[in-house]
XYZ file of C-alpha atoms in Angstrom:
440
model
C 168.140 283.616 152.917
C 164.434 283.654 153.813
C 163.529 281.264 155.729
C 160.426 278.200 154.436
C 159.020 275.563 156.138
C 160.135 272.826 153.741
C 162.091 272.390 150.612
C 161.940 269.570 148.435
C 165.623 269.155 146.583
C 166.779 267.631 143.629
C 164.930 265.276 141.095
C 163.115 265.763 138.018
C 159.774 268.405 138.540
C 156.463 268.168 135.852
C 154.891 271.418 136.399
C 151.688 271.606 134.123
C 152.338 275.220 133.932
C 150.991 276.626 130.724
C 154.392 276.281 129.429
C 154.427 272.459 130.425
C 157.977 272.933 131.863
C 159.497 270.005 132.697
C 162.693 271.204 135.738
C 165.671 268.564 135.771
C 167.371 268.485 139.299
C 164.998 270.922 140.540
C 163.802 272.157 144.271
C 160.944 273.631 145.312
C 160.276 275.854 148.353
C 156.856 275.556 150.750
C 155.721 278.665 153.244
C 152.598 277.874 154.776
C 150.040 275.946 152.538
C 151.454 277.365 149.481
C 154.353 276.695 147.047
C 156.600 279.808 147.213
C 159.384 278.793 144.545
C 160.344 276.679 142.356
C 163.194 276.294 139.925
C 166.929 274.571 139.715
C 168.284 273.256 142.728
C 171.092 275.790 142.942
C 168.780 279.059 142.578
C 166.561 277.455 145.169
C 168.943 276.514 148.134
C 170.792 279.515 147.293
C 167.908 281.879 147.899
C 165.856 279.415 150.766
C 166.094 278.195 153.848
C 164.057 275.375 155.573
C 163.340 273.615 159.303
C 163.001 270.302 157.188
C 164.498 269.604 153.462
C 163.312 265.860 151.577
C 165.950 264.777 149.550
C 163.805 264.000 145.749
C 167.513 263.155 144.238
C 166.261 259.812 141.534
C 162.750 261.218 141.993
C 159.487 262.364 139.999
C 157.915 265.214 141.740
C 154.611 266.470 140.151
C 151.410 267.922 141.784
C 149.287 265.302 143.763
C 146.439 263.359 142.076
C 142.672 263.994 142.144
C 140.839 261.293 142.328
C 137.464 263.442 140.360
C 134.402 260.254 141.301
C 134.229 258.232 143.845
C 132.361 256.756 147.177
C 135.209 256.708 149.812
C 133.368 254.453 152.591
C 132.066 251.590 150.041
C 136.019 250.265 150.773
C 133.524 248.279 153.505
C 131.806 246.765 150.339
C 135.142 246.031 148.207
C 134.395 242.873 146.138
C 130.490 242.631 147.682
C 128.985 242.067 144.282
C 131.333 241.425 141.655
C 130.735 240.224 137.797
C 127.260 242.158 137.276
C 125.991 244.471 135.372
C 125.193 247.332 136.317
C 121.360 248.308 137.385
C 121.377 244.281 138.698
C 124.619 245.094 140.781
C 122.901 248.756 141.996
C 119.772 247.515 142.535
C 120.318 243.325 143.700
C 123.358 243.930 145.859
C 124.450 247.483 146.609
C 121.385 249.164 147.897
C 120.080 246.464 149.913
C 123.429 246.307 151.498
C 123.453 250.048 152.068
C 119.999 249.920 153.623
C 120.985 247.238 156.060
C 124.947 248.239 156.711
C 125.270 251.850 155.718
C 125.414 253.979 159.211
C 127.970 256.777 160.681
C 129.736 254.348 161.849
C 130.842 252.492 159.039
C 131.009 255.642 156.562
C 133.976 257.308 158.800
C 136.406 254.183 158.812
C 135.217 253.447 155.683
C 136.507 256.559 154.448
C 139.567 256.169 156.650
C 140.600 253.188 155.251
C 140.094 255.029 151.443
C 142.385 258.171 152.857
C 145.033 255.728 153.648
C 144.653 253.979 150.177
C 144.668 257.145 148.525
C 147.266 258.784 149.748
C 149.834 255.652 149.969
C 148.918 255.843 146.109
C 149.509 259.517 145.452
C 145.917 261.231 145.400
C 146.074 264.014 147.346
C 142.530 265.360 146.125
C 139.019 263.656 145.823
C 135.643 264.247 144.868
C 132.695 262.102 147.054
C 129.469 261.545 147.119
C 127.904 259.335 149.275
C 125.899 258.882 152.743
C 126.708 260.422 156.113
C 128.841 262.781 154.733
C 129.920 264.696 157.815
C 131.114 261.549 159.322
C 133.487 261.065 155.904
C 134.767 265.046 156.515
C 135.758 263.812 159.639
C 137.686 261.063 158.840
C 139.249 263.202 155.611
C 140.324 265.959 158.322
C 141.989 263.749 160.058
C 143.728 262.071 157.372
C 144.482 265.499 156.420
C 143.124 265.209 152.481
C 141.940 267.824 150.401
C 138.237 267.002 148.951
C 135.272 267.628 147.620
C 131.966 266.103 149.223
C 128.416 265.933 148.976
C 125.561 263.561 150.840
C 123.598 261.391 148.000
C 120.002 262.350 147.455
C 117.002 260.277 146.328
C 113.459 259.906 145.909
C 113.537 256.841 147.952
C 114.395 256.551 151.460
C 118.637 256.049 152.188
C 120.165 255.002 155.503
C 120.362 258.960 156.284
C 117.210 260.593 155.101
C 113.617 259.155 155.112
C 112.361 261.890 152.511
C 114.147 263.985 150.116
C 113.202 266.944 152.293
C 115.544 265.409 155.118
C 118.156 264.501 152.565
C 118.260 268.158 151.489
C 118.146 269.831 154.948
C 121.257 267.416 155.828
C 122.830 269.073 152.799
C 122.188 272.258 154.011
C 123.819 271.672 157.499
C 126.900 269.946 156.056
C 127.378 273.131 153.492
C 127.135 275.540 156.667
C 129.291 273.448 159.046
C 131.997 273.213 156.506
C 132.178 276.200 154.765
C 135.082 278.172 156.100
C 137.440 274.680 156.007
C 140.591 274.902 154.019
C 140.769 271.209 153.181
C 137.067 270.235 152.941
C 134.867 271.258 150.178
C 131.134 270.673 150.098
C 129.216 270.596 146.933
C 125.660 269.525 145.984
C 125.109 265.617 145.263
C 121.537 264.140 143.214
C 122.206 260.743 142.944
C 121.178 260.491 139.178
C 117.901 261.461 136.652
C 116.918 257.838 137.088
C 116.790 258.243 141.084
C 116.239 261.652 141.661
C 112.234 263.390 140.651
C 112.339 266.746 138.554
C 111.012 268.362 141.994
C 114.443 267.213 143.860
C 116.429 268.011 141.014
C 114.828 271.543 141.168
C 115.668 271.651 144.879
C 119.360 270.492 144.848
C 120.040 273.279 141.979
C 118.612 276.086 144.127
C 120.218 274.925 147.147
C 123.550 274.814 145.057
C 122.951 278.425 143.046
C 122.490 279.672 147.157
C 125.733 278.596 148.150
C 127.053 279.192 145.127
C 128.550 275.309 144.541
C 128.922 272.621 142.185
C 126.528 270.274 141.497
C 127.442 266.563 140.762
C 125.283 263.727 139.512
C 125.873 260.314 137.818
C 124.486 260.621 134.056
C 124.575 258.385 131.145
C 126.420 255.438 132.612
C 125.278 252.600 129.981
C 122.859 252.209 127.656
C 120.537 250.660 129.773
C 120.238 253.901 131.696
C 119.529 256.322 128.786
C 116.473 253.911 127.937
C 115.525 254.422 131.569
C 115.635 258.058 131.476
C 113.382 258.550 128.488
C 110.723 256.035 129.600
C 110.700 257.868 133.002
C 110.917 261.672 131.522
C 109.705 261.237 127.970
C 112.490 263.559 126.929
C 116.445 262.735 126.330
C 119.404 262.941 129.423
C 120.237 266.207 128.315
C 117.788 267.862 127.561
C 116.039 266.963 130.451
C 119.094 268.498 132.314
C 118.446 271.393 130.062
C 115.096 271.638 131.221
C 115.160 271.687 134.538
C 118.437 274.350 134.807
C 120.483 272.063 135.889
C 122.926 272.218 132.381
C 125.666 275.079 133.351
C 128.822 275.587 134.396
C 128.323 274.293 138.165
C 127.346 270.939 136.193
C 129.932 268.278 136.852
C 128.521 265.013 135.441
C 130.415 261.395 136.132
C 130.568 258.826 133.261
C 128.987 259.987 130.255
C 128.932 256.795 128.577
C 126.257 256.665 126.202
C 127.277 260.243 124.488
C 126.125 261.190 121.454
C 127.612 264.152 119.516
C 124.764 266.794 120.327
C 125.569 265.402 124.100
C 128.601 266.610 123.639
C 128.049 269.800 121.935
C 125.902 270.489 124.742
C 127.833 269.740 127.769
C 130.728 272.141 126.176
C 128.801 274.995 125.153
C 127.134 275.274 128.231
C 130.560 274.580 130.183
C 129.859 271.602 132.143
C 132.006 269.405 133.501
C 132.785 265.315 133.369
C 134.761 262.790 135.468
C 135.121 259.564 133.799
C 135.911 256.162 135.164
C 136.937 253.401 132.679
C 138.075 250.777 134.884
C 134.364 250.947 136.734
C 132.571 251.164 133.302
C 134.633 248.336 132.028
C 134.281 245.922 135.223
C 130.124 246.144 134.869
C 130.202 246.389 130.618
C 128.531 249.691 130.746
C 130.876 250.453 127.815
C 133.756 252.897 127.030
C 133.105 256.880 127.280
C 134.161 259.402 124.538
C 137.156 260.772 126.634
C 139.006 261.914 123.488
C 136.149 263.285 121.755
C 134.783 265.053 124.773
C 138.706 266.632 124.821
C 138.414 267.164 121.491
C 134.768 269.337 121.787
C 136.126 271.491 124.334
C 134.449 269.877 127.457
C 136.483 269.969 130.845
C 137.484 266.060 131.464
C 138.465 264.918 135.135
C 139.730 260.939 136.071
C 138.135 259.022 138.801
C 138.035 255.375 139.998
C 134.458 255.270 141.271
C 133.371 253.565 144.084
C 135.615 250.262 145.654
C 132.660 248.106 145.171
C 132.778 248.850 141.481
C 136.624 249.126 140.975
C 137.809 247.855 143.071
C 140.540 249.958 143.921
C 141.628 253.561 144.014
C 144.845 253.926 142.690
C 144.852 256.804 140.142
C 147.792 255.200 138.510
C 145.540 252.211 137.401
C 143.066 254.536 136.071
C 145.325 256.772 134.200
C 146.725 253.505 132.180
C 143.490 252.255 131.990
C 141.547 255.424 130.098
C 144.664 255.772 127.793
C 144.477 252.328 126.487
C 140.513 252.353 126.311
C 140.499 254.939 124.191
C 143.153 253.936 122.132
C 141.698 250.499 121.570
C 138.103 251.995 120.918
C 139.103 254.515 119.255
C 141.750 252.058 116.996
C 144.134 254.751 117.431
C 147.683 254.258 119.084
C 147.684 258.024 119.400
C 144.686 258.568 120.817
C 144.644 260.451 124.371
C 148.564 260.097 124.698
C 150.418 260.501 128.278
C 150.720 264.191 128.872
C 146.526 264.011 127.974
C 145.862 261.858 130.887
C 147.990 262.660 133.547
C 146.666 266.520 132.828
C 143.669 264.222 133.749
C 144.027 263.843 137.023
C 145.682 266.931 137.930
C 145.485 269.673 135.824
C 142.285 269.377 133.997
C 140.840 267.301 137.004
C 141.106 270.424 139.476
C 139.553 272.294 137.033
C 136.506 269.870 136.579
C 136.100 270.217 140.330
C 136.294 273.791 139.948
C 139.547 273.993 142.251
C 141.417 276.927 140.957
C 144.957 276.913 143.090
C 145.320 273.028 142.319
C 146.925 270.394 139.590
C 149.648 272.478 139.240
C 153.424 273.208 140.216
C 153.690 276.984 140.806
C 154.182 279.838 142.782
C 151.025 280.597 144.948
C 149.340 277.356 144.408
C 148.195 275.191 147.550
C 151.329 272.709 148.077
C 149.425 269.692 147.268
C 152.984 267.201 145.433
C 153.738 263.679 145.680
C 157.235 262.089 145.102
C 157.536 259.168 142.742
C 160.902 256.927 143.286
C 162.095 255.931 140.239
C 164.666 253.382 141.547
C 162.924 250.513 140.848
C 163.073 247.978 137.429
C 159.758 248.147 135.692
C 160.444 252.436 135.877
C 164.158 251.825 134.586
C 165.059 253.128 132.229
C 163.564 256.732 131.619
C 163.270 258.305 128.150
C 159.965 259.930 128.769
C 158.421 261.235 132.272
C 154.600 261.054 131.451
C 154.838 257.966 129.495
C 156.991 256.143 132.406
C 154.175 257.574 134.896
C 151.170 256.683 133.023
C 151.774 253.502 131.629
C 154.826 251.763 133.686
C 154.367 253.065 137.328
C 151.669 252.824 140.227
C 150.519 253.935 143.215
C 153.496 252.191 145.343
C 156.328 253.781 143.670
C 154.787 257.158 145.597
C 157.098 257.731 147.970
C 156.420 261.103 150.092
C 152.544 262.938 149.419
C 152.294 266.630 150.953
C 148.754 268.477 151.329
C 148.511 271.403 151.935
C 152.264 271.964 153.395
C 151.935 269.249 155.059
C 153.747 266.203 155.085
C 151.379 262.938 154.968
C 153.472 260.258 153.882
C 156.834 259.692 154.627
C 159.215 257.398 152.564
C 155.925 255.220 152.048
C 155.346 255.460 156.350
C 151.916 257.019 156.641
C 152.056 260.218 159.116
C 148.304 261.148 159.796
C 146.586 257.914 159.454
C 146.574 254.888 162.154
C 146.371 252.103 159.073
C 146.261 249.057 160.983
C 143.215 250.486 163.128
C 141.474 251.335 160.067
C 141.936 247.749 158.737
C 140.961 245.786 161.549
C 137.982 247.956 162.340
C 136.682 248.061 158.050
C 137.187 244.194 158.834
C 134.900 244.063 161.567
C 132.055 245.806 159.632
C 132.837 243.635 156.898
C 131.596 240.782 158.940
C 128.723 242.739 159.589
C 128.093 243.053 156.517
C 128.671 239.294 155.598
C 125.817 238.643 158.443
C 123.055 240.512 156.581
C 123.135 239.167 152.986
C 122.813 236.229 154.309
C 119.523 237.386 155.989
């Protein structure tokens, strides 16, 4: 028998294999940071060997979430600002309380405290942008996450860069210290077209054709903000993006709101990317996004939950129920971007927004990135259909065990990696900070 360093036994396993094989009283075998095997249980303990085997027995095992948008450390601002809209909630609350609050301090437990939420509720995977970014890769290496980050850049002046110049040369440093990391990803991060001069929009696509990384940017989030955009460039969202070079493949744009059809012509035939995040666009009105329409042209579509200040949570279960029955309600269409569609979401198709190629999946040679969902509980009882019961019945507590990267994080719901109650007390403390200055 050859010998593995963890097998996961029985239960039911979704692989999102191009076959979309579905594996009743499975196993699955782990060397290293990859999955080695997978099939029945029988061919699998017959043929492995393992130091430590989980028992899935009643269980859904399918590949851990990604979480494709958010800002990890504004957990410190959960529930700051609530019942806005948008550009009054960015520009009355938010960034005044970044410009007071934000510092290295507060970005690493901030993050901490959004590694433990994430993984208790089965993301395994997230894309960030925000401030400070090195201290967030800290707190994600600890936490032992798999992500994808890059530091916000602006015109204006943020807590971590006085000119765009510093903002980029921080960028620069974060790409180089990173690089060679298995678990954390760097990628290029202009805040929007609405923050962000043609000039630094030129820069932050050179910088990311050099290192040869994505680029991420908020476009298109409301109405509101397409008005903005052609007052300020005379020319429409994507053309502009056209424009300056920045429409491609490397191109992964969050919300997409106010999409017209040429929008999405464009964004497919020139192979960009787009996370949406309906719970965050529904909590500040900025309207329902095109998810099924995008599918339908042929555009890569990731799931994310934004930012905690604009969520205000980051449970990936929440979301995936959430997009389905936006789009089914806006769409008037019961069958519009079923199950399967949206928990492809955030794995499948969201790894391949993010342009992470050995993710989302259950298969040989992919990074061993699962989560195990216990479906002995009543609001998941009875099971006809696995995506359906996942989508629209379960959430992020009924995750029961979350490995990344071969490793174990979560432990029949007992966090391994992360010192929760330190996190908590300490986002507390900042909170009160926080509390101080708005009232300054």
């Amino acid at each position: 028998m050859k010998d593995m360093n963890l097998i996961i036994a029985g239960g039911t396993y979704l692989t999102f294999d191009k076959g979309g094989r579905i594996v009743p009283d499975g196993a699955l075998a782990i060397r290293g940071r990859e999955i080695a095997a997978l099939g029945t249980k029988d061919e699998i303990t017959s043929r492995y060997s393992a130091r430590e085997v989980i028992d899935a027995s009643h269980c859904l095992v399918l590949p851990g979430l990604i979480n494709g948008h958010t800002h990890a450390a504004m957990t410190c601002f959960r529930g700051i600002a609530d019942d806005l809209p948008l550009m009054e909630w960015l520009k009355g609350y938010i960034f005044p309380a970044e410009a007071k609050n934000v510092n290295p301090e507060l970005v690493y437990w901030g993050t901490m405290l959004a590694a433990a939420e994430m993984i208790r509720s089965g993301t395994t995977t997230f894309s960030d942008m925000y401030l400070f970014e090195d201290e967030a890769a800290r707190a994600v290496k600890q936490a032992g996450m798999r992500c994808l980050l890059g530091e916000g850049l602006f015109d204006f002046p943020s807590p971590n860069a006085k000119t765009p110049a510093e903002g980029l040369a921080y960028a620069e440093r974060l790409i180089s210290k990173w690089r060679d990391d298995p678990l954390i990803n760097i990628f290029v991060t202009p805040h929007s077209l609405y923050t962000c001069s043609a000039d630094l929009l030129r820069q932050a696509k050179s910088l990311a054709r050099r290192y040869d990384l994505p680029l991420g940017i908020h476009l298109l989030e409301n109405e509101a903000e397409k008005r903005l955009i052609r007052e300020k460039t005379a020319n429409d969202a994507l053309s502009y993006l056209l424009e300056l070079g920045l429409l491609d493949e490397r191109l992964i744009a969050y919300h997409c709101v106010a999409l017209d059809e040429g929008d999405m012509d464009l964004l497919a035939a020139r192979g960009a990317s787009v996370i949406t995040n309906p719970e965050s666009n529904m909590k500040l009105a900025s309207g329902a996004a095109p998810v099924a329409r995008m599918i339908e042209a042929g555009i890569k579509v990731g799931l994310g939950t934004d930012g905690c200040a604009s969520n205000n949570n980051l449970d990936m279960f929440q979301e995936m129920d959430s997009a389905a029955k936006l789009s089914k309600v806006t769409r008037l269409d019961p069958t519009a971007l079923d199950a399967a569609t949206v928990l492809k979401m955030a794995t499948k198709e969201g790894a391949a927004a993010l342009g992470f190629k050995d993710l989302g999946t259950l298969e040989a040679g992919k990074k061993a990135d699962i989560i195990i969902v216990d479906l002995r509980k009543p609001h998941l009882t009875p099971l006809y259909r696995e995506y359906s019961q996942l989508v629209y019945s379960a959430g992020g507590a009924d995750v029961e065990t979350v490995i990344i990267d071969g490793r174990v994080v979560m432990k029949n719901r007992r966090l391994l990696t992360i010192d929760e109650v330190e996190a908590m007390a300490r986002v507390n403390d900042l909170a009160e900070k926080v509390k101080a200055s708005l009232s300054r």
